GROMACS .gro file of C-alpha atoms in nm:
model
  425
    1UNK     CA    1   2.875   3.194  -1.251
    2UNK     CA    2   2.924   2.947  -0.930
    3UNK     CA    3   3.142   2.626  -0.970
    4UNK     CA    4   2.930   2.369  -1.101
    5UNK     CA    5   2.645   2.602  -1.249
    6UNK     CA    6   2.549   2.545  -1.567
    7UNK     CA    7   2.601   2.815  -1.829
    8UNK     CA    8   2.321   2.966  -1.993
    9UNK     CA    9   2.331   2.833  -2.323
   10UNK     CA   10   2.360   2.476  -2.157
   11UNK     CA   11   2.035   2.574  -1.934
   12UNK     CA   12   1.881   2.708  -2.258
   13UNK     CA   13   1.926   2.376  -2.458
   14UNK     CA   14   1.765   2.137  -2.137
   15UNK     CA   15   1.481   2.362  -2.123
   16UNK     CA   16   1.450   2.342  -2.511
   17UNK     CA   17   1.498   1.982  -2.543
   18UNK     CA   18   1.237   1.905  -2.258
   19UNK     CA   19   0.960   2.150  -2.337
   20UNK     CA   20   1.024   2.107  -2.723
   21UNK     CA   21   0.826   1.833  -2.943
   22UNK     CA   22   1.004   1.485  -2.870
   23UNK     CA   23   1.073   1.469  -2.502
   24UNK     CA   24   1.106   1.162  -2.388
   25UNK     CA   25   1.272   1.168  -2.022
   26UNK     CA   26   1.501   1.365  -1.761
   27UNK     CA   27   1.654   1.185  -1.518
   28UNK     CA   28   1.931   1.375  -1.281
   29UNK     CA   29   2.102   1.221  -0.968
   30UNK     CA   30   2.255   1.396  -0.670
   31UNK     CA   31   2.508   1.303  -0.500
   32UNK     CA   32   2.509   1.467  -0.115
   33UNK     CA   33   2.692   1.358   0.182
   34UNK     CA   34   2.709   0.989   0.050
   35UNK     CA   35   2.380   0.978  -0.031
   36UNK     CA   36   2.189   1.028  -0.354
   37UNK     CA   37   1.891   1.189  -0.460
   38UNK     CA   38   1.713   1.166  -0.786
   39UNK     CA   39   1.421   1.308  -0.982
   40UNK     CA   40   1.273   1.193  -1.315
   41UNK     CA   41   1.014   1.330  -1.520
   42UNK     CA   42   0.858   1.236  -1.830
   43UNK     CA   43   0.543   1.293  -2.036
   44UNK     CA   44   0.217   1.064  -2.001
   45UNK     CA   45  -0.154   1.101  -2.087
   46UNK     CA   46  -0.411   1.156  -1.829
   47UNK     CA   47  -0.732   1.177  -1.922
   48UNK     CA   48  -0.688   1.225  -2.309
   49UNK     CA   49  -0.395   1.520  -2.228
   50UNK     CA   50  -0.062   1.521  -2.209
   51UNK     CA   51   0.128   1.604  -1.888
   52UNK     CA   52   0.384   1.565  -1.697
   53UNK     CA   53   0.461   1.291  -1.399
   54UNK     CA   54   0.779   1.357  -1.180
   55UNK     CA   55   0.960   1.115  -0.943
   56UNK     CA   56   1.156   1.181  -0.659
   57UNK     CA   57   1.352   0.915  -0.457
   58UNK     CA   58   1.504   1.099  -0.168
   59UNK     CA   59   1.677   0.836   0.109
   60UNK     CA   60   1.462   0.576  -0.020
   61UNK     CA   61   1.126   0.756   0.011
   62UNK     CA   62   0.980   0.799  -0.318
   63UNK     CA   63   0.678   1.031  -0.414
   64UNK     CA   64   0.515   1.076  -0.707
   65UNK     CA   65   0.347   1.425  -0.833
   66UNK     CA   66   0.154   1.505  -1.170
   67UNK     CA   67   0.225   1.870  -1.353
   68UNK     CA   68   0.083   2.008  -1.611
   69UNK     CA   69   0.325   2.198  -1.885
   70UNK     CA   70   0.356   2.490  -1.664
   71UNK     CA   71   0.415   2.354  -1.322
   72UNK     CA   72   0.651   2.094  -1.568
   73UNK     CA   73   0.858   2.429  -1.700
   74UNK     CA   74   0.908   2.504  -1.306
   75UNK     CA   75   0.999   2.209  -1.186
   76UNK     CA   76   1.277   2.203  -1.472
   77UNK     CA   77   1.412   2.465  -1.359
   78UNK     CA   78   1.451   2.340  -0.966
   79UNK     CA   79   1.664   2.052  -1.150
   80UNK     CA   80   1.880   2.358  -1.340
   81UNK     CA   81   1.986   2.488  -1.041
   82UNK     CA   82   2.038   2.195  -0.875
   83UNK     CA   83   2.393   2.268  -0.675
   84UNK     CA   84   2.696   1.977  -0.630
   85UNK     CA   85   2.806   1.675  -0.769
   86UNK     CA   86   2.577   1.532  -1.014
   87UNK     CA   87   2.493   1.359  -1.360
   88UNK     CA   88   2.182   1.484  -1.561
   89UNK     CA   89   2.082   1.276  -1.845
   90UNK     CA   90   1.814   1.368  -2.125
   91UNK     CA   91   1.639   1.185  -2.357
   92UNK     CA   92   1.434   1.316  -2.617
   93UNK     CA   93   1.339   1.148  -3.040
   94UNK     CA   94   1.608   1.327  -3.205
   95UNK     CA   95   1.891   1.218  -2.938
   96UNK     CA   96   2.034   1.246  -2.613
   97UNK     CA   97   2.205   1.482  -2.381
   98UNK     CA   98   2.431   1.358  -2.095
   99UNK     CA   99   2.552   1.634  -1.846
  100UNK     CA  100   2.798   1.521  -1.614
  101UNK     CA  101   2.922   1.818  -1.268
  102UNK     CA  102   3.249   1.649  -1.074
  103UNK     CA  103   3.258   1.749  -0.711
  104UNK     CA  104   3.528   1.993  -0.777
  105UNK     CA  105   3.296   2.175  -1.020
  106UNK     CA  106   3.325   2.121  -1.371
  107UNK     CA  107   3.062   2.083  -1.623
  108UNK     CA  108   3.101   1.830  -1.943
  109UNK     CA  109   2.821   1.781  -2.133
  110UNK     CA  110   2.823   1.480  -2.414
  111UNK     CA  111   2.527   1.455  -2.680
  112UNK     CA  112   2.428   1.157  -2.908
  113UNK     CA  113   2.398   1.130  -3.282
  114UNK     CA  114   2.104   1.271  -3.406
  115UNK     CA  115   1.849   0.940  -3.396
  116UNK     CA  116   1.489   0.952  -3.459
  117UNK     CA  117   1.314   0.765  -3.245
  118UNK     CA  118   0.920   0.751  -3.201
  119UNK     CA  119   0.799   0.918  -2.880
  120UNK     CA  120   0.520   0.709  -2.698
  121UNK     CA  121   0.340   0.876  -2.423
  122UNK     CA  122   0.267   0.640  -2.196
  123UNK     CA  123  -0.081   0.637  -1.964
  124UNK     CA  124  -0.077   0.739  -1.643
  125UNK     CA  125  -0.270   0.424  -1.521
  126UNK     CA  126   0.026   0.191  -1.626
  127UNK     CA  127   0.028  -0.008  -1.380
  128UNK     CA  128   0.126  -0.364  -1.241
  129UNK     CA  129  -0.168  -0.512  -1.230
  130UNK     CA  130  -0.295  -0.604  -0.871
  131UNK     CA  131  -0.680  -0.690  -0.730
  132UNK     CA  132  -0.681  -0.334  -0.594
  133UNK     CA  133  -0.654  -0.179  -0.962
  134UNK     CA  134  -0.873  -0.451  -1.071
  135UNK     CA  135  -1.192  -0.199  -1.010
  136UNK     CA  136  -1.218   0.149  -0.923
  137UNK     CA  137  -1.054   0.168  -0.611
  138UNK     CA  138  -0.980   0.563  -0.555
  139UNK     CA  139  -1.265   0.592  -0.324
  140UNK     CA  140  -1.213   0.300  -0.156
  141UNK     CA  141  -0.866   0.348  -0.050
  142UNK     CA  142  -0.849   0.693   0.033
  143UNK     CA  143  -1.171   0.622   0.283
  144UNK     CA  144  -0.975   0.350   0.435
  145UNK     CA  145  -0.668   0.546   0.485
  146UNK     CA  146  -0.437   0.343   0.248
  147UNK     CA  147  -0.429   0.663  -0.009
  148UNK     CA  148  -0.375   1.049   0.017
  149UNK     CA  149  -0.587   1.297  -0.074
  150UNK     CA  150  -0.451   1.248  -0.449
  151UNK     CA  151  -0.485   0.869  -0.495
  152UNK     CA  152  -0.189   0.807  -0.445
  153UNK     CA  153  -0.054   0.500  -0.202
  154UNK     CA  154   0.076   0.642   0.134
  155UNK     CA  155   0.434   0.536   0.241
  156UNK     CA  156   0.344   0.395   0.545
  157UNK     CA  157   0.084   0.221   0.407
  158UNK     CA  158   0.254   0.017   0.158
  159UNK     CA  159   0.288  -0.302   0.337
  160UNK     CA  160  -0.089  -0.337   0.424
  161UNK     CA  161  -0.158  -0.227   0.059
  162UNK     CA  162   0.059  -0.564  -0.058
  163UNK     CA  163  -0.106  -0.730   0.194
  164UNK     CA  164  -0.471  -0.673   0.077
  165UNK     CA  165  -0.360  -0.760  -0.248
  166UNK     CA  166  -0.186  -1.043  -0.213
  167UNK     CA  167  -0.462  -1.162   0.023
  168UNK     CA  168  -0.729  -1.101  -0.259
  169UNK     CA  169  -0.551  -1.290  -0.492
  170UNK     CA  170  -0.558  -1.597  -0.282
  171UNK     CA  171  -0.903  -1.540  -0.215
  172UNK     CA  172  -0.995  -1.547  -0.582
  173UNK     CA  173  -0.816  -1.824  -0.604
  174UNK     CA  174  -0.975  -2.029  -0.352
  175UNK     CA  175  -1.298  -1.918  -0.540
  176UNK     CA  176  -1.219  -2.067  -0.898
  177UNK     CA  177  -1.431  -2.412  -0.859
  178UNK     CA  178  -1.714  -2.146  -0.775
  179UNK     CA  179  -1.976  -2.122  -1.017
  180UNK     CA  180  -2.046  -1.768  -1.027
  181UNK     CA  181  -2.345  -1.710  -1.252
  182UNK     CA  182  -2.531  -1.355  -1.260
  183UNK     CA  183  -2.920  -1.388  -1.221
  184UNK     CA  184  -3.022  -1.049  -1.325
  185UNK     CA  185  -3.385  -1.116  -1.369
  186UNK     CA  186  -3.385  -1.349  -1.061
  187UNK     CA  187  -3.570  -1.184  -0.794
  188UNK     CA  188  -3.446  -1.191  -0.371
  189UNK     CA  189  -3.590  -1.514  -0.214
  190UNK     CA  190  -3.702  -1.697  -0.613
  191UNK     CA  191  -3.605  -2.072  -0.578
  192UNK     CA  192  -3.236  -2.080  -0.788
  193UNK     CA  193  -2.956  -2.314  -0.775
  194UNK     CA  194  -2.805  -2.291  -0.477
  195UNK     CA  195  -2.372  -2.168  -0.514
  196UNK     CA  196  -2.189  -1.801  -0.545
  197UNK     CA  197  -2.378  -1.648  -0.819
  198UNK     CA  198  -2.763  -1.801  -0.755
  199UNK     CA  199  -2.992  -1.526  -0.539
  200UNK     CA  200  -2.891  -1.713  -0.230
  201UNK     CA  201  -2.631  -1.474  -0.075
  202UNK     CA  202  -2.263  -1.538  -0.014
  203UNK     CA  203  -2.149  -1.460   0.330
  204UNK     CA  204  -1.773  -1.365   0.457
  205UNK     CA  205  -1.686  -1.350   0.798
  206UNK     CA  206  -1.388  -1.080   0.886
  207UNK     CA  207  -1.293  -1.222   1.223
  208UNK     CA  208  -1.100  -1.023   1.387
  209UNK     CA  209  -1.131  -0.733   1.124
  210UNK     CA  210  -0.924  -0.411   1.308
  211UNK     CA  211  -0.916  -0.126   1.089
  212UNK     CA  212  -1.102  -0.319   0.830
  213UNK     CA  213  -0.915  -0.265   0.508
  214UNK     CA  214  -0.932  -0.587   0.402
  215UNK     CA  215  -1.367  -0.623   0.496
  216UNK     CA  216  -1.422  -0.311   0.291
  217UNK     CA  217  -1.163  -0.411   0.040
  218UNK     CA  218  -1.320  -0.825  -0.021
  219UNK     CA  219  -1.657  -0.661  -0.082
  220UNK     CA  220  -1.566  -0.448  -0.344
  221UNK     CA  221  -1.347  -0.724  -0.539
  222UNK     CA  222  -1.592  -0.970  -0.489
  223UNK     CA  223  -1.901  -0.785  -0.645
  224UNK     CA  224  -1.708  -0.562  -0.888
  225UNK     CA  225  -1.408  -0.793  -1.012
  226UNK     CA  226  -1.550  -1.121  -0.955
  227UNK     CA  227  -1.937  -1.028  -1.035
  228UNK     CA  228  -2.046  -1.234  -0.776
  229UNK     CA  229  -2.421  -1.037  -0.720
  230UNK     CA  230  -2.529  -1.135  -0.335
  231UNK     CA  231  -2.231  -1.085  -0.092
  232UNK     CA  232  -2.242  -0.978   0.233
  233UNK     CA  233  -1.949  -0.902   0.451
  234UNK     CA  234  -1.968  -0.902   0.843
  235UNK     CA  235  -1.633  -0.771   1.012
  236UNK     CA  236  -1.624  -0.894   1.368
  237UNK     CA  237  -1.393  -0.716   1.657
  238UNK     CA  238  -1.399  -0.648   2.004
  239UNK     CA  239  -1.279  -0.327   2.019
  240UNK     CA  240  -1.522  -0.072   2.015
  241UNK     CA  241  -1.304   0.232   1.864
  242UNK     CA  242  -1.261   0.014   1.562
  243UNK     CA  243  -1.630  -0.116   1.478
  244UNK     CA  244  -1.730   0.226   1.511
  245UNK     CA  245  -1.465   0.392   1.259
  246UNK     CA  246  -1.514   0.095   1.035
  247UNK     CA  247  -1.911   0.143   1.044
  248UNK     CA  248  -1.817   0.474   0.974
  249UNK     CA  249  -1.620   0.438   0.629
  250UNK     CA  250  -1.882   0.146   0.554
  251UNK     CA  251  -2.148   0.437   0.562
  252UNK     CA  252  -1.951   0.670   0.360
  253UNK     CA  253  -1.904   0.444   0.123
  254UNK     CA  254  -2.275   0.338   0.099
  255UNK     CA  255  -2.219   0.014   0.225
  256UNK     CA  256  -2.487   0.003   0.520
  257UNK     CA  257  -2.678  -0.305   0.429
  258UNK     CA  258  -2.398  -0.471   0.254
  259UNK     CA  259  -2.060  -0.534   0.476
  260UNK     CA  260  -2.172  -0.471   0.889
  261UNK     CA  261  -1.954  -0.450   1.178
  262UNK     CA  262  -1.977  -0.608   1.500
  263UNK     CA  263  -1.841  -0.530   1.810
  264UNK     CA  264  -1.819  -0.861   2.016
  265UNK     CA  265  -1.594  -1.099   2.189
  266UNK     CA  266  -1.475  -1.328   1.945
  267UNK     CA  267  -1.512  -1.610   2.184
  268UNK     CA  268  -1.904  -1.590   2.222
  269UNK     CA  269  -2.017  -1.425   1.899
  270UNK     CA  270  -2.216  -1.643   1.652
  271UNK     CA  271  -2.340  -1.563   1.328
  272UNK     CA  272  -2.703  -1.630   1.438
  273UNK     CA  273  -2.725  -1.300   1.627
  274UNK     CA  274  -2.710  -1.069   1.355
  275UNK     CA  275  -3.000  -1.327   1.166
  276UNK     CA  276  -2.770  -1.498   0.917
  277UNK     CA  277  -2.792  -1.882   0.882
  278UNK     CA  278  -2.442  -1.907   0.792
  279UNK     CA  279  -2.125  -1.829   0.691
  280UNK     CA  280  -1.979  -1.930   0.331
  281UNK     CA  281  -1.625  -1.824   0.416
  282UNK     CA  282  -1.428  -1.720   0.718
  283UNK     CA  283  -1.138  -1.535   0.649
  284UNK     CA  284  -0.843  -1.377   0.944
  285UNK     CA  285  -0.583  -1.136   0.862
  286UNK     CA  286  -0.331  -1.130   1.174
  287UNK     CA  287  -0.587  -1.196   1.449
  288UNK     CA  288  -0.367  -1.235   1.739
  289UNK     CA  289  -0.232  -1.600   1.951
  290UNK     CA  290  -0.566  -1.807   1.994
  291UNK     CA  291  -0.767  -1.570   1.777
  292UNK     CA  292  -0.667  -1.721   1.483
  293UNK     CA  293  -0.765  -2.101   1.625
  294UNK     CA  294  -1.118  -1.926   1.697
  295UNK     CA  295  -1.142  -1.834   1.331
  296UNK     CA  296  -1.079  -2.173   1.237
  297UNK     CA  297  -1.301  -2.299   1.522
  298UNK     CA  298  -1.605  -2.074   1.421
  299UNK     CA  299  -1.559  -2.180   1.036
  300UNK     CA  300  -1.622  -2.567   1.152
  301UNK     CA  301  -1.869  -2.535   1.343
  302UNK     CA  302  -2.020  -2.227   1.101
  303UNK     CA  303  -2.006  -2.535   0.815
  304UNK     CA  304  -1.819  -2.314   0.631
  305UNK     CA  305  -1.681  -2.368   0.285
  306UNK     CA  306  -1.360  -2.187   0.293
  307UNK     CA  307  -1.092  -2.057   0.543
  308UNK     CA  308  -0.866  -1.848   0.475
  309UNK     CA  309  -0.640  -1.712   0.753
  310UNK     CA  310  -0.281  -1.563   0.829
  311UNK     CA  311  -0.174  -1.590   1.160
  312UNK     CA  312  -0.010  -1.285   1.390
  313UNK     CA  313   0.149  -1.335   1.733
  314UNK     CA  314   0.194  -1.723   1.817
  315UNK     CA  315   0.262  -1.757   2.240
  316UNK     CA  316  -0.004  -2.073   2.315
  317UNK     CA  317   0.271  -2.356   2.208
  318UNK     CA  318   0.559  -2.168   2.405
  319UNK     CA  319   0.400  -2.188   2.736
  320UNK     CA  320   0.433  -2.583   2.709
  321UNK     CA  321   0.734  -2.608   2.506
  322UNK     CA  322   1.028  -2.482   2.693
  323UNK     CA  323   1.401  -2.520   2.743
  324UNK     CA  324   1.521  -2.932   2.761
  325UNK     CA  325   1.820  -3.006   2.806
  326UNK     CA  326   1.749  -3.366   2.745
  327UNK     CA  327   1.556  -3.282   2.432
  328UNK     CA  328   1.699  -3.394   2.083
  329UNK     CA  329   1.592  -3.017   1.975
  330UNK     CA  330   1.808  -2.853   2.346
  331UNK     CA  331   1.997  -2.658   2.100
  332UNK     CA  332   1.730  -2.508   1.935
  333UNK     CA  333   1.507  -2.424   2.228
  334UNK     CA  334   1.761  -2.237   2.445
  335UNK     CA  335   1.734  -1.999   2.188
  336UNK     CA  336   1.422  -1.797   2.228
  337UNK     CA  337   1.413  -1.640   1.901
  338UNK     CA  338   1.489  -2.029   1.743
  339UNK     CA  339   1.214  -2.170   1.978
  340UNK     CA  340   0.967  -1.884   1.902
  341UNK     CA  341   1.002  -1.997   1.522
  342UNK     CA  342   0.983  -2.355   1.584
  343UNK     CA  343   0.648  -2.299   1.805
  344UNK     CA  344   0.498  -2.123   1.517
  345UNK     CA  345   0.557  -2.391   1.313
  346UNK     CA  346   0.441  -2.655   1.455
  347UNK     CA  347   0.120  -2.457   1.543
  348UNK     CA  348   0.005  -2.429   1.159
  349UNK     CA  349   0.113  -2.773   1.101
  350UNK     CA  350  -0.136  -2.891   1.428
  351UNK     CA  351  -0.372  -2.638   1.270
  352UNK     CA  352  -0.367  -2.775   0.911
  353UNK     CA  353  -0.420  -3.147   1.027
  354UNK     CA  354  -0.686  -3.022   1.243
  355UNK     CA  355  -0.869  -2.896   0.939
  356UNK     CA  356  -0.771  -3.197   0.750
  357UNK     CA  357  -0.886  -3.473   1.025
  358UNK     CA  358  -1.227  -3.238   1.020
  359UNK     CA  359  -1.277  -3.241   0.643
  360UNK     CA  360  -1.109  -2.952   0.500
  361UNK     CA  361  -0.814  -2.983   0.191
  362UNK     CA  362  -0.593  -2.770   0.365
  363UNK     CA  363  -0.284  -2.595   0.254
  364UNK     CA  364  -0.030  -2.366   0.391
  365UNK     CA  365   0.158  -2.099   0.169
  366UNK     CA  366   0.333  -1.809   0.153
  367UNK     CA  367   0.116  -1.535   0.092
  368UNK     CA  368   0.357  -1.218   0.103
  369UNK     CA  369   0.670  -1.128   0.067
  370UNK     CA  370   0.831  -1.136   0.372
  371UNK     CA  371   0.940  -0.724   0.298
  372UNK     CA  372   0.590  -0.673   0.360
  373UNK     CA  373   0.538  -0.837   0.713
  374UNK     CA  374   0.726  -1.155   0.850
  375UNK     CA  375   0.364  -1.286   0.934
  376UNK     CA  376   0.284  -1.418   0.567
  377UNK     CA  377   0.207  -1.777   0.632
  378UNK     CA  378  -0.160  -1.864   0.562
  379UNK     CA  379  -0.360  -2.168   0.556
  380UNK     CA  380  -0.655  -2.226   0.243
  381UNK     CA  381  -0.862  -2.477   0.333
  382UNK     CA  382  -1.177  -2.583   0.141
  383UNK     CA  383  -1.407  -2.862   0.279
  384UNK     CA  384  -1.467  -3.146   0.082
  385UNK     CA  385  -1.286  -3.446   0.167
  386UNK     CA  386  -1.407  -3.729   0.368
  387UNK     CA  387  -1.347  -3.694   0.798
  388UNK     CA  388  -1.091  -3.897   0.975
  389UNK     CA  389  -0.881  -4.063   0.744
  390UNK     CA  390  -0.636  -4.256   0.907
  391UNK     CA  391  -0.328  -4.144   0.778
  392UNK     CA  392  -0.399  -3.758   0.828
  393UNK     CA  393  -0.486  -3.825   1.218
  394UNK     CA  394  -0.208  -4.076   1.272
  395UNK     CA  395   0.036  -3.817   1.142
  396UNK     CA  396  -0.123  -3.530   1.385
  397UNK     CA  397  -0.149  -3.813   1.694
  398UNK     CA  398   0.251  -3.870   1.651
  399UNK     CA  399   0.308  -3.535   1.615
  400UNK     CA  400   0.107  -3.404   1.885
  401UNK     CA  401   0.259  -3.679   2.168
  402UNK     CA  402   0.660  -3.633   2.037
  403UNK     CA  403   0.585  -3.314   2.162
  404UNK     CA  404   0.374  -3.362   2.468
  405UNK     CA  405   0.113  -3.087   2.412
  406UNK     CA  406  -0.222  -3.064   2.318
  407UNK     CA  407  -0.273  -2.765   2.089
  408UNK     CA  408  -0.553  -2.530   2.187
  409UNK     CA  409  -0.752  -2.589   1.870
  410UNK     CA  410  -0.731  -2.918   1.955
  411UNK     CA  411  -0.912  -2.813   2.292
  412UNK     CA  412  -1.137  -2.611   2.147
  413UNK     CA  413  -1.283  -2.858   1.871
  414UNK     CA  414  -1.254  -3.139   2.102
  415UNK     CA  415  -1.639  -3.253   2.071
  416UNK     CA  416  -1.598  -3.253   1.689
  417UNK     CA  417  -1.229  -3.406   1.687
  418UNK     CA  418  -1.338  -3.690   2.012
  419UNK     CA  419  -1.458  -3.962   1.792
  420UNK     CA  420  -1.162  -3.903   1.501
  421UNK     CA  421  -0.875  -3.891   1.772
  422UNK     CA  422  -0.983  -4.155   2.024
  423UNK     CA  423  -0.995  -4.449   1.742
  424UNK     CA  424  -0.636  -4.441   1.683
  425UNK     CA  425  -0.546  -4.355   2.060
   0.00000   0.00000   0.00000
């Protein structure tokens, strides 16, 4: 027998304990050249049956694999011959085993009292709730690339994923004052009140959509989780590779004549040429610099109700704000990384009292964790207040000239903004 083996009769009681009646969990850790793997496994119900779901975290990567009682009884037997330091521990109804291997080799093993405990297999589908397990989304991510071939949430796709989510979930939000009412025996074009669940269809602009995980995604949470019955979806790019993948997965997942792509320059597109009268909401996920003003820009002038957009790169403000050295804020802007913060704040703040001066209760949170991309700050705005109030454009005016710039939304809405700015000029 090698050092740190374990002996047979120890191997024989692990293998009893965990394929016997009562397991409850295995959990062993690794310890290798200062760093640690470890692999659980424990029983939960799938479809009705019982098998068995392992974990490994290797270096921080973690995957996930289902077994049933045979590929279980092999997979116990890669952790029995598991070589080097390590501690095993075992959990089953009548009591626990704790195996612990020192680096020089010895084995000491340590059980409980006898308890009895109630063993509750636990379903597979436990999990945190989120607006992407909200409906059956299998299909749905795997088409989009967010999932492998088993369901299960790629690695490198985990930040997006949270993303999505955490996007939805403001999106719902923004929704609540909503009525959403299904008309089931309402037919396309009948004369219904007009709102989110009437016959009247609900239309989201993607501006900017990329890859389109979050146009595919919006459609399916809107109709299925929210149950609002008439949505349509356009996602708007101007790269061509990307309309055409994303018109792709839209077709696979029989989507045609519900979410369309566009392939367009985001400075000249308008709703009108793809025959829609308007668009409800405008939403932007990381559409780059000035991209995200022309988001903003295309909800006003769309009339739409809602904006919801998260910014990406920020350069506009840093071509006119530069280095002073007889600026109260010198020792903040010789720092590029400092000044590079500082632009992108103070171009959502000209952004949000842009949308206020025009209309719009605007906020600006936090929509992500900033593990999942530094870019989470997004502004909601909803319109429904009255235009120009004094206090919101005085507050942009004094900002705006401390600074000596004029922002390029600013520029771009300048028609609309004209008779709001020039009164208090």
């Amino acid at each position: 027998m090698e050092r740190g083996e374990l002996d047979a009769a120890l191997a024989e009681e692990i293998r009893a304990r965990v394929l016997g009646e009562g397991f409850m969990k295995i959990v062993q850790t690794v310890r290798r050249n200062g760093k640690t793997f470890r692999i659980s496994m424990r029983p939960v119900a799938i479809g009705g049956e019982t098998r068995y779901q392992a974990e490994m975290v290797d270096d921080g990567q973690v995957r996930v694999k289902n077994f049933d009682a045979n590929g279980a009884a092999e997979g116990l037997e890669e952790i029995i011959d598991q070589k080097g330091a390590r501690d095993l521990h075992l959990m089953t109804a009548k009591g626990d085993l704790h195996v612990r291997v020192t680096r020089k080799g010895h084995v000491m093993a340590t059980r409980s009292a006898e308890m009895d405990r109630v063993v509750k297999v636990q379903p597979h589908d436990r999990v945190k709730k989120t607006p992407l397990t909200s409906f059956e989304s299998a299909t749905l991510l795997r088409v989009i690339g967010l999932a492998d071939g088993e369901g299960k949430i790629r690695a490198s796709m985990r930040g997006k994923y949270d993303q999505v989510n955490e996007f939805l979930k403001v999106v719902e939000d923004v929704l609540k004052g909503e009525k959403v009412e299904k008309c089931e025996k309402c037919e396309l074009g009948e004369k219904v009140e007009k709102g989110v669940g009437g016959v009247l269809p609900f239309t989201v602009v993607d501006w900017g959509c990329g890859k389109a995980y979050l146009t595919l995604a919006l459609y399916f949470y809107l109709t299925q989780t929210l149950g609002m019955p008439n949505v349509r979806v356009v996602g708007v790019d101007r790269r061509q590779d990307v309309i055409a993948s994303a018109t792709k997965m839209a077709e696979q997942l029989d989507l045609v004549d519900k979410v369309v792509f566009a392939e367009a320059d985001l400075m000249s597109f308008d709703i009108s040429s793809l025959g829609f009268e308007r668009a409800d909401m405008v939403i932007s996920l990381h559409a780059c610099d000035t991209a995200t003003d022309e988001a903003l820009a295309k909800g006003v002038e769309w009339k739409a109700r809602y904006i919801v957009s998260a910014h990406c790169c920020q350069h506009e403000l840093q071509k006119s704000i530069g280095p002073d050295a007889n600026s109260p804020f010198a020792g903040v802007l010789r720092h590029g990384i400092l000044r590079e913060r500082l632009c992108d704040i103070l171009t959502d703040s000209f952004r949000a009292m842009i949308l206020r001066i025009l209309g719009f209760k605007t906020q600006v949170v936090e929509f992500v964790s900033p593990d999942a991309t530094a870019r989470n700050i997004l502004l909601r705005a909803e319109f429904g207040v009255k235009p120009g109030q004094g206090g919101t454009v005085s507050e942009y005016l004094n900002l705006r000239d401390y600074w000596h710039v004029t922002p390029w939304l600013e520029t771009r809405l300048s028609k609309m903004l004209e008779k709001y700015l020039t009164r208090y000029e």
